[in-house]
């Protein structure tokens, strides 16, 4: 990524966070955290990665609500950031936190398993 796309990604991430906090009143949108944004090299498309708290169905409902409001976000980004193009917004679940959680759990299980199997005083 170039510095321009990085800068625009950061601007978009901040603006969408602000809009979610202050403007969006959709009850379907639950506890959403914007974890990242990537802009295409031509600055016409943006993928916004979100982390959503709740049950899987509630998370999917929130994601659907965000994607149904993509036109609103497109207009607001164009207006508030004064971009040359109004980027098409696509929201995606950021599953890196879930993957990290799973890895941590597995490592903890491995660590606990080794500790119980190799207690001092046991003969091998």
N, CA and C atoms as an extended XYZ file, in Angstrom:
372
Properties=species:S:1:pos:R:3:atomname:S:1:resname:S:1:resid:I:1 pbc="F F F"
N         0.838       -1.188        0.000 N   UNK     1
C         0.000        0.000        0.000 CA  UNK     1
C         0.874        1.240        0.000 C   UNK     1
N         0.403        2.245       -0.675 N   UNK     2
C         1.134        3.504       -0.692 CA  UNK     2
C         0.744        4.345        0.515 C   UNK     2
N         1.499        5.389        0.728 N   UNK     3
C         1.181        6.259        1.864 CA  UNK     3
C        -0.158        6.951        1.657 C   UNK     3
N        -0.505        7.237        0.407 N   UNK     4
C        -1.798        7.887        0.147 CA  UNK     4
C        -2.953        6.966        0.531 C   UNK     4
N        -2.907        5.713        0.107 N   UNK     5
C        -3.999        4.801        0.450 CA  UNK     5
C        -4.030        4.536        1.956 C   UNK     5
N        -2.854        4.481        2.588 N   UNK     6
C        -2.818        4.320        4.050 CA  UNK     6
C        -3.477        5.506        4.739 C   UNK     6
N        -3.162        6.694        4.261 N   UNK     7
C        -3.719        7.908        4.862 CA  UNK     7
C        -5.234        7.973        4.664 C   UNK     7
N        -5.691        7.653        3.456 N   UNK     8
C        -7.132        7.662        3.180 CA  UNK     8
C        -7.829        6.572        3.995 C   UNK     8
N        -7.205        5.415        4.131 N   UNK     9
C        -7.781        4.339        4.952 CA  UNK     9
C        -7.970        4.795        6.390 C   UNK     9
N        -6.953        5.456        6.938 N   UNK    10
C        -7.054        5.953        8.314 CA  UNK    10
C        -8.139        7.011        8.451 C   UNK    10
N        -8.238        7.908        7.466 N   UNK    11
C        -9.292        8.931        7.498 CA  UNK    11
C       -10.678        8.291        7.469 C   UNK    11
N       -10.854        7.323        6.589 N   UNK    12
C       -12.149        6.650        6.458 CA  UNK    12
C       -12.478        5.882        7.731 C   UNK    12
N       -11.508        5.191        8.283 N   UNK    13
C       -11.724        4.450        9.531 CA  UNK    13
C       -12.192        5.390       10.634 C   UNK    13
N       -11.530        6.521       10.770 N   UNK    14
C       -11.915        7.492       11.796 CA  UNK    14
C       -13.294        8.083       11.560 C   UNK    14
N       -13.595        8.398       10.308 N   UNK    15
C       -14.889        9.007        9.996 CA  UNK    15
C       -16.035        8.021       10.196 C   UNK    15
N       -15.857        6.781        9.791 N   UNK    16
C       -16.915        5.790        9.997 CA  UNK    16
C       -17.106        5.529       11.486 C   UNK    16
N       -16.020        5.501       12.243 N   UNK    17
C       -16.138        5.351       13.704 CA  UNK    17
C       -16.948        6.496       14.289 C   UNK    17
N       -16.655        7.714       13.834 N   UNK    18
C       -17.378        8.885       14.328 CA  UNK    18
C       -18.856        8.808       13.945 C   UNK    18
N       -19.133        8.420       12.715 N   UNK    19
C       -20.521        8.309       12.266 CA  UNK    19
C       -21.279        7.258       13.072 C   UNK    19
N       -20.643        6.121       13.328 N   UNK    20
C       -21.302        5.078       14.121 CA  UNK    20
C       -21.585        5.553       15.535 C   UNK    20
N       -20.674        6.310       16.080 N   UNK    21
C       -20.820        6.779       17.453 CA  UNK    21
C       -21.888        7.860       17.585 C   UNK    21
N       -21.944        8.775       16.616 N   UNK    22
C       -22.790        9.959       16.777 CA  UNK    22
C       -24.014       10.031       15.874 C   UNK    22
N       -23.985        9.365       14.737 N   UNK    23
C       -25.042        9.566       13.745 CA  UNK    23
C       -25.973        8.364       13.564 C   UNK    23
N       -25.424        7.172       13.565 N   UNK    24
C       -26.211        5.973       13.241 CA  UNK    24
C       -27.073        5.590       14.438 C   UNK    24
N       -28.365        5.460       14.196 N   UNK    25
C       -29.315        5.125       15.260 CA  UNK    25
C       -30.078        3.841       14.971 C   UNK    25
N       -29.527        2.994       14.134 N   UNK    26
C       -30.183        1.739       13.776 CA  UNK    26
C       -30.075        0.764       14.946 C   UNK    26
N       -31.207        0.288       15.476 N   UNK    27
C       -31.152       -0.630       16.620 CA  UNK    27
C       -30.525       -1.982       16.278 C   UNK    27
N       -30.462       -2.323       14.991 N   UNK    28
C       -29.848       -3.595       14.600 CA  UNK    28
C       -28.331       -3.571       14.756 C   UNK    28
N       -27.757       -2.369       14.736 N   UNK    29
C       -26.303       -2.245       14.873 CA  UNK    29
C       -25.966       -2.316       16.348 C   UNK    29
N       -25.295       -3.384       16.728 N   UNK    30
C       -24.954       -3.602       18.132 CA  UNK    30
C       -23.654       -2.915       18.508 C   UNK    30
N       -22.892       -3.578       19.361 N   UNK    31
C       -21.608       -3.047       19.806 CA  UNK    31
C       -20.567       -3.321       18.730 C   UNK    31
N       -20.298       -2.303       17.921 N   UNK    32
C       -19.412       -2.437       16.773 CA  UNK    32
C       -18.136       -1.651       17.016 C   UNK    32
N       -17.003       -2.278       16.698 N   UNK    33
C       -15.716       -1.600       16.744 CA  UNK    33
C       -15.092       -1.696       15.361 C   UNK    33
N       -14.660       -0.562       14.836 N   UNK    34
C       -13.970       -0.552       13.552 CA  UNK    34
C       -12.520       -0.937       13.821 C   UNK    34
N       -12.079       -2.044       13.245 N   UNK    35
C       -10.714       -2.513       13.500 CA  UNK    35
C        -9.756       -2.166       12.371 C   UNK    35
N       -10.283       -1.824       11.213 N   UNK    36
C        -9.402       -1.469       10.108 CA  UNK    36
C       -10.182       -1.115        8.867 C   UNK    36
N        -9.474       -0.532        7.917 N   UNK    37
C       -10.072       -0.201        6.629 CA  UNK    37
C        -8.981       -0.310        5.572 C   UNK    37
N        -9.326       -0.892        4.443 N   UNK    38
C        -8.390       -0.952        3.326 CA  UNK    38
C        -9.057       -0.345        2.106 C   UNK    38
N        -8.315        0.506        1.437 N   UNK    39
C        -8.820        1.211        0.268 CA  UNK    39
C        -8.137        0.637       -0.965 C   UNK    39
N        -8.895        0.507       -2.039 N   UNK    40
C        -8.308        0.032       -3.289 CA  UNK    40
C        -7.338        1.094       -3.815 C   UNK    40
N        -6.389        0.701       -4.655 N   UNK    41
C        -5.411        1.675       -5.162 CA  UNK    41
C        -6.033        2.862       -5.896 C   UNK    41
N        -7.202        2.662       -6.524 N   UNK    42
C        -7.855        3.779       -7.214 CA  UNK    42
C        -8.765        4.592       -6.290 C   UNK    42
N        -8.805        4.229       -5.005 N   UNK    43
C        -9.579        4.931       -3.965 CA  UNK    43
C       -11.085        4.891       -4.200 C   UNK    43
N       -11.559        3.950       -5.005 N   UNK    44
C       -12.993        3.886       -5.300 CA  UNK    44
C       -13.738        2.845       -4.475 C   UNK    44
N       -13.008        1.984       -3.787 N   UNK    45
C       -13.623        0.948       -2.954 CA  UNK    45
C       -12.911        0.903       -1.617 C   UNK    45
N       -13.685        0.670       -0.575 N   UNK    46
C       -13.092        0.536        0.755 CA  UNK    46
C       -13.742       -0.648        1.461 C   UNK    46
N       -12.900       -1.492        2.045 N   UNK    47
C       -13.373       -2.584        2.890 CA  UNK    47
C       -13.132       -2.172        4.329 C   UNK    47
N       -14.195       -2.157        5.113 N   UNK    48
C       -14.108       -1.761        6.515 CA  UNK    48
C       -14.273       -3.020        7.355 C   UNK    48
N       -13.278       -3.286        8.196 N   UNK    49
C       -13.302       -4.474        9.044 CA  UNK    49
C       -13.842       -4.101       10.411 C   UNK    49
N       -14.818       -4.895       10.869 N   UNK    50
C       -15.481       -4.598       12.131 CA  UNK    50
C       -15.436       -5.805       13.053 C   UNK    50
N       -15.408       -5.513       14.331 N   UNK    51
C       -15.549       -6.527       15.369 CA  UNK    51
C       -16.873       -6.234       16.054 C   UNK    51
N       -17.710       -7.253       16.176 N   UNK    52
C       -19.050       -7.065       16.735 CA  UNK    52
C       -19.225       -8.021       17.902 C   UNK    52
N       -19.633       -7.478       19.038 N   UNK    53
C       -19.892       -8.309       20.209 CA  UNK    53
C       -21.276       -8.929       20.116 C   UNK    53
N       -21.425      -10.112       20.676 N   UNK    54
C       -22.741      -10.738       20.737 CA  UNK    54
C       -22.739      -12.138       20.164 C   UNK    54
N       -23.919      -12.695       20.124 N   UNK    55
C       -24.129      -14.036       19.584 CA  UNK    55
C       -23.940      -14.007       18.067 C   UNK    55
N       -23.654      -15.154       17.461 N   UNK    56
C       -23.431      -15.188       16.008 CA  UNK    56
C       -24.576      -14.579       15.189 C   UNK    56
N       -25.826      -14.847       15.565 N   UNK    57
C       -26.948      -14.293       14.804 CA  UNK    57
C       -27.016      -12.779       14.948 C   UNK    57
N       -26.785      -12.267       16.153 N   UNK    58
C       -26.789      -10.816       16.375 CA  UNK    58
C       -25.640      -10.159       15.624 C   UNK    58
N       -24.507      -10.829       15.565 N   UNK    59
C       -23.361      -10.295       14.819 CA  UNK    59
C       -23.688      -10.205       13.338 C   UNK    59
N       -24.320      -11.258       12.809 N   UNK    60
C       -24.677      -11.257       11.393 CA  UNK    60
C       -25.723      -10.182       11.103 C   UNK    60
N       -26.698      -10.008       12.005 N   UNK    61
C       -27.709       -8.962       11.830 CA  UNK    61
C       -27.066       -7.583       11.815 C   UNK    61
N       -26.108       -7.353       12.705 N   UNK    62
C       -25.411       -6.067       12.742 CA  UNK    62
C       -24.630       -5.840       11.456 C   UNK    62
N       -23.962       -6.878       10.976 N   UNK    63
C       -23.200       -6.759        9.736 CA  UNK    63
C       -24.124       -6.464        8.559 C   UNK    63
N       -25.270       -7.140        8.507 N   UNK    64
C       -26.251       -6.879        7.446 CA  UNK    64
C       -26.765       -5.448        7.518 C   UNK    64
N       -27.012       -4.950        8.731 N   UNK    65
C       -27.484       -3.573        8.895 CA  UNK    65
C       -26.428       -2.584        8.417 C   UNK    65
N       -25.172       -2.840        8.747 N   UNK    66
C       -24.098       -1.955        8.289 CA  UNK    66
C       -24.003       -1.953        6.768 C   UNK    66
N       -24.069       -3.130        6.160 N   UNK    67
C       -23.977       -3.194        4.701 CA  UNK    67
C       -25.195       -2.580        4.021 C   UNK    67
N       -26.363       -2.649        4.666 N   UNK    68
C       -27.539       -2.008        4.073 CA  UNK    68
C       -27.449       -0.487        4.176 C   UNK    68
N       -26.638        0.007        5.108 N   UNK    69
C       -26.435        1.454        5.256 CA  UNK    69
C       -25.191        1.931        4.511 C   UNK    69
N       -24.625        1.090        3.653 N   UNK    70
C       -23.392        1.443        2.946 CA  UNK    70
C       -23.560        2.696        2.091 C   UNK    70
N       -24.727        2.881        1.497 N   UNK    71
C       -24.977        4.082        0.697 CA  UNK    71
C       -24.904        5.349        1.539 C   UNK    71
N       -25.447        5.285        2.743 N   UNK    72
C       -25.368        6.419        3.675 CA  UNK    72
C       -23.912        6.731        3.997 C   UNK    72
N       -23.122        5.694        4.315 N   UNK    73
C       -21.711        5.908        4.636 CA  UNK    73
C       -20.959        6.472        3.432 C   UNK    73
N       -21.291        6.004        2.242 N   UNK    74
C       -20.654        6.507        1.023 CA  UNK    74
C       -20.900        8.005        0.867 C   UNK    74
N       -22.152        8.425        1.032 N   UNK    75
C       -22.483        9.851        0.920 CA  UNK    75
C       -21.778       10.676        1.982 C   UNK    75
N       -21.785       10.185        3.216 N   UNK    76
C       -21.185       10.943        4.312 CA  UNK    76
C       -19.662       11.030        4.169 C   UNK    76
N       -19.029        9.969        3.708 N   UNK    77
C       -17.581       10.021        3.487 CA  UNK    77
C       -17.244       11.037        2.405 C   UNK    77
N       -18.014       11.029        1.327 N   UNK    78
C       -17.789       11.970        0.231 CA  UNK    78
C       -17.962       13.403        0.712 C   UNK    78
N       -19.006       13.633        1.477 N   UNK    79
C       -19.299       14.985        1.954 CA  UNK    79
C       -18.319       15.446        3.028 C   UNK    79
N       -18.059       14.612        4.014 N   UNK    80
C       -17.257       15.039        5.160 CA  UNK    80
C       -15.755       15.033        4.902 C   UNK    80
N       -15.283       14.133        4.065 N   UNK    81
C       -13.843       14.045        3.825 CA  UNK    81
C       -13.410       14.759        2.553 C   UNK    81
N       -14.367       15.202        1.772 N   UNK    82
C       -14.098       15.921        0.526 CA  UNK    82
C       -13.158       15.133       -0.387 C   UNK    82
N       -13.541       13.902       -0.624 N   UNK    83
C       -12.766       13.031       -1.497 CA  UNK    83
C       -13.135       13.285       -2.952 C   UNK    83
N       -12.228       12.945       -3.848 N   UNK    84
C       -12.497       13.109       -5.276 CA  UNK    84
C       -13.580       12.136       -5.736 C   UNK    84
N       -13.541       10.914       -5.191 N   UNK    85
C       -14.540        9.896       -5.513 CA  UNK    85
C       -15.245        9.488       -4.231 C   UNK    85
N       -16.504        9.135       -4.363 N   UNK    86
C       -17.228        8.574       -3.219 CA  UNK    86
C       -16.960        7.072       -3.230 C   UNK    86
N       -16.169        6.569       -2.285 N   UNK    87
C       -15.817        5.143       -2.325 CA  UNK    87
C       -16.999        4.250       -1.961 C   UNK    87
N       -17.097        3.136       -2.645 N   UNK    88
C       -18.087        2.124       -2.317 CA  UNK    88
C       -17.628        1.427       -1.043 C   UNK    88
N       -18.522        1.357       -0.057 N   UNK    89
C       -18.170        0.827        1.262 CA  UNK    89
C       -18.698       -0.596        1.393 C   UNK    89
N       -17.837       -1.485        1.866 N   UNK    90
C       -18.212       -2.869        2.119 CA  UNK    90
C       -17.704       -3.249        3.503 C   UNK    90
N       -18.600       -3.681        4.358 N   UNK    91
C       -18.230       -4.071        5.720 CA  UNK    91
C       -17.964       -5.571        5.770 C   UNK    91
N       -16.905       -5.943        6.488 N   UNK    92
C       -16.532       -7.343        6.673 CA  UNK    92
C       -16.233       -7.594        8.141 C   UNK    92
N       -16.570       -8.784        8.621 N   UNK    93
C       -16.220       -9.153        9.995 CA  UNK    93
C       -14.721       -9.370       10.091 C   UNK    93
N       -14.120       -8.793       11.098 N   UNK    94
C       -12.697       -9.005       11.365 CA  UNK    94
C       -12.593      -10.220       12.270 C   UNK    94
N       -12.184      -11.322       11.698 N   UNK    95
C       -12.121      -12.574       12.449 CA  UNK    95
C       -10.753      -12.807       13.068 C   UNK    95
N        -9.848      -11.847       12.927 N   UNK    96
C        -8.503      -12.033       13.480 CA  UNK    96
C        -8.533      -12.115       15.001 C   UNK    96
N        -9.450      -11.385       15.631 N   UNK    97
C        -9.555      -11.454       17.088 CA  UNK    97
C       -10.028      -12.835       17.536 C   UNK    97
N       -10.989      -13.402       16.818 N   UNK    98
C       -11.472      -14.749       17.138 CA  UNK    98
C       -10.375      -15.790       16.921 C   UNK    98
N        -9.634      -15.638       15.816 N   UNK    99
C        -8.535      -16.577       15.547 CA  UNK    99
C        -7.469      -16.482       16.627 C   UNK    99
N        -7.126      -15.260       17.027 N   UNK   100
C        -6.143      -15.072       18.093 CA  UNK   100
C        -6.606      -15.683       19.397 C   UNK   100
N        -7.895      -15.542       19.673 N   UNK   101
C        -8.478      -16.126       20.886 CA  UNK   101
C        -8.368      -17.651       20.861 C   UNK   101
N        -8.690      -18.244       19.711 N   UNK   102
C        -8.594      -19.705       19.574 CA  UNK   102
C        -7.156      -20.182       19.749 C   UNK   102
N        -6.216      -19.475       19.146 N   UNK   103
C        -4.802      -19.852       19.267 CA  UNK   103
C        -4.361      -19.765       20.719 C   UNK   103
N        -4.777      -18.698       21.389 N   UNK   104
C        -4.410      -18.537       22.799 CA  UNK   104
C        -4.978      -19.676       23.649 C   UNK   104
N        -6.237      -20.071       23.383 N   UNK   105
C        -6.850      -21.171       24.124 CA  UNK   105
C        -6.100      -22.484       23.901 C   UNK   105
N        -5.741      -22.745       22.651 N   UNK   106
C        -5.008      -23.979       22.338 CA  UNK   106
C        -3.653      -23.974       23.030 C   UNK   106
N        -2.959      -22.852       22.978 N   UNK   107
C        -1.657      -22.771       23.644 CA  UNK   107
C        -1.789      -22.955       25.150 C   UNK   107
N        -2.844      -22.386       25.722 N   UNK   108
C        -3.070      -22.543       27.159 CA  UNK   108
C        -3.343      -24.009       27.500 C   UNK   108
N        -4.151      -24.688       26.664 N   UNK   109
C        -4.433      -26.110       26.889 CA  UNK   109
C        -3.163      -26.942       26.778 C   UNK   109
N        -2.333      -26.636       25.799 N   UNK   110
C        -1.072      -27.361       25.641 CA  UNK   110
C        -0.191      -27.131       26.858 C   UNK   110
N        -0.111      -25.886       27.278 N   UNK   111
C         0.722      -25.554       28.442 CA  UNK   111
C         0.215      -26.259       29.692 C   UNK   111
N        -1.081      -26.213       29.928 N   UNK   112
C        -1.659      -26.877       31.100 CA  UNK   112
C        -1.487      -28.389       31.012 C   UNK   112
N        -1.615      -28.949       29.840 N   UNK   113
C        -1.450      -30.387       29.655 CA  UNK   113
C        -0.031      -30.834       29.939 C   UNK   113
N         0.948      -30.077       29.514 N   UNK   114
C         2.344      -30.427       29.771 CA  UNK   114
C         2.671      -30.300       31.246 C   UNK   114
N         2.106      -29.289       31.867 N   UNK   115
C         2.392      -29.079       33.287 CA  UNK   115
C         1.883      -30.252       34.110 C   UNK   115
N         0.673      -30.736       33.836 N   UNK   116
C         0.125      -31.842       34.631 CA  UNK   116
C         0.837      -33.150       34.318 C   UNK   116
N         1.286      -33.344       33.093 N   UNK   117
C         1.957      -34.590       32.734 CA  UNK   117
C         3.389      -34.623       33.248 C   UNK   117
N         4.012      -33.485       33.401 N   UNK   118
C         5.405      -33.465       33.813 CA  UNK   118
C         5.611      -32.915       35.204 C   UNK   118
N         4.696      -33.209       36.133 N   UNK   119
C         4.836      -32.716       37.505 CA  UNK   119
C         6.095      -33.295       38.141 C   UNK   119
N         6.760      -32.499       38.996 N   UNK   120
C         7.945      -33.027       39.679 CA  UNK   120
C         7.560      -34.209       40.565 C   UNK   120
N         8.457      -35.156       40.674 N   UNK   121
C         8.197      -36.315       41.519 CA  UNK   121
C         7.694      -37.507       40.737 C   UNK   121
N         7.286      -37.299       39.479 N   UNK   122
C         6.817      -38.417       38.662 CA  UNK   122
C         8.008      -39.032       37.952 C   UNK   122
N         8.015      -40.324       37.861 N   UNK   123
C         9.067      -41.034       37.133 CA  UNK   123
C         8.653      -41.137       35.678 C   UNK   123
N         9.631      -40.974       34.804 N   UNK   124
C         9.321      -41.100       33.380 CA  UNK   124
C         9.779      -42.408       32.855 C   UNK   124
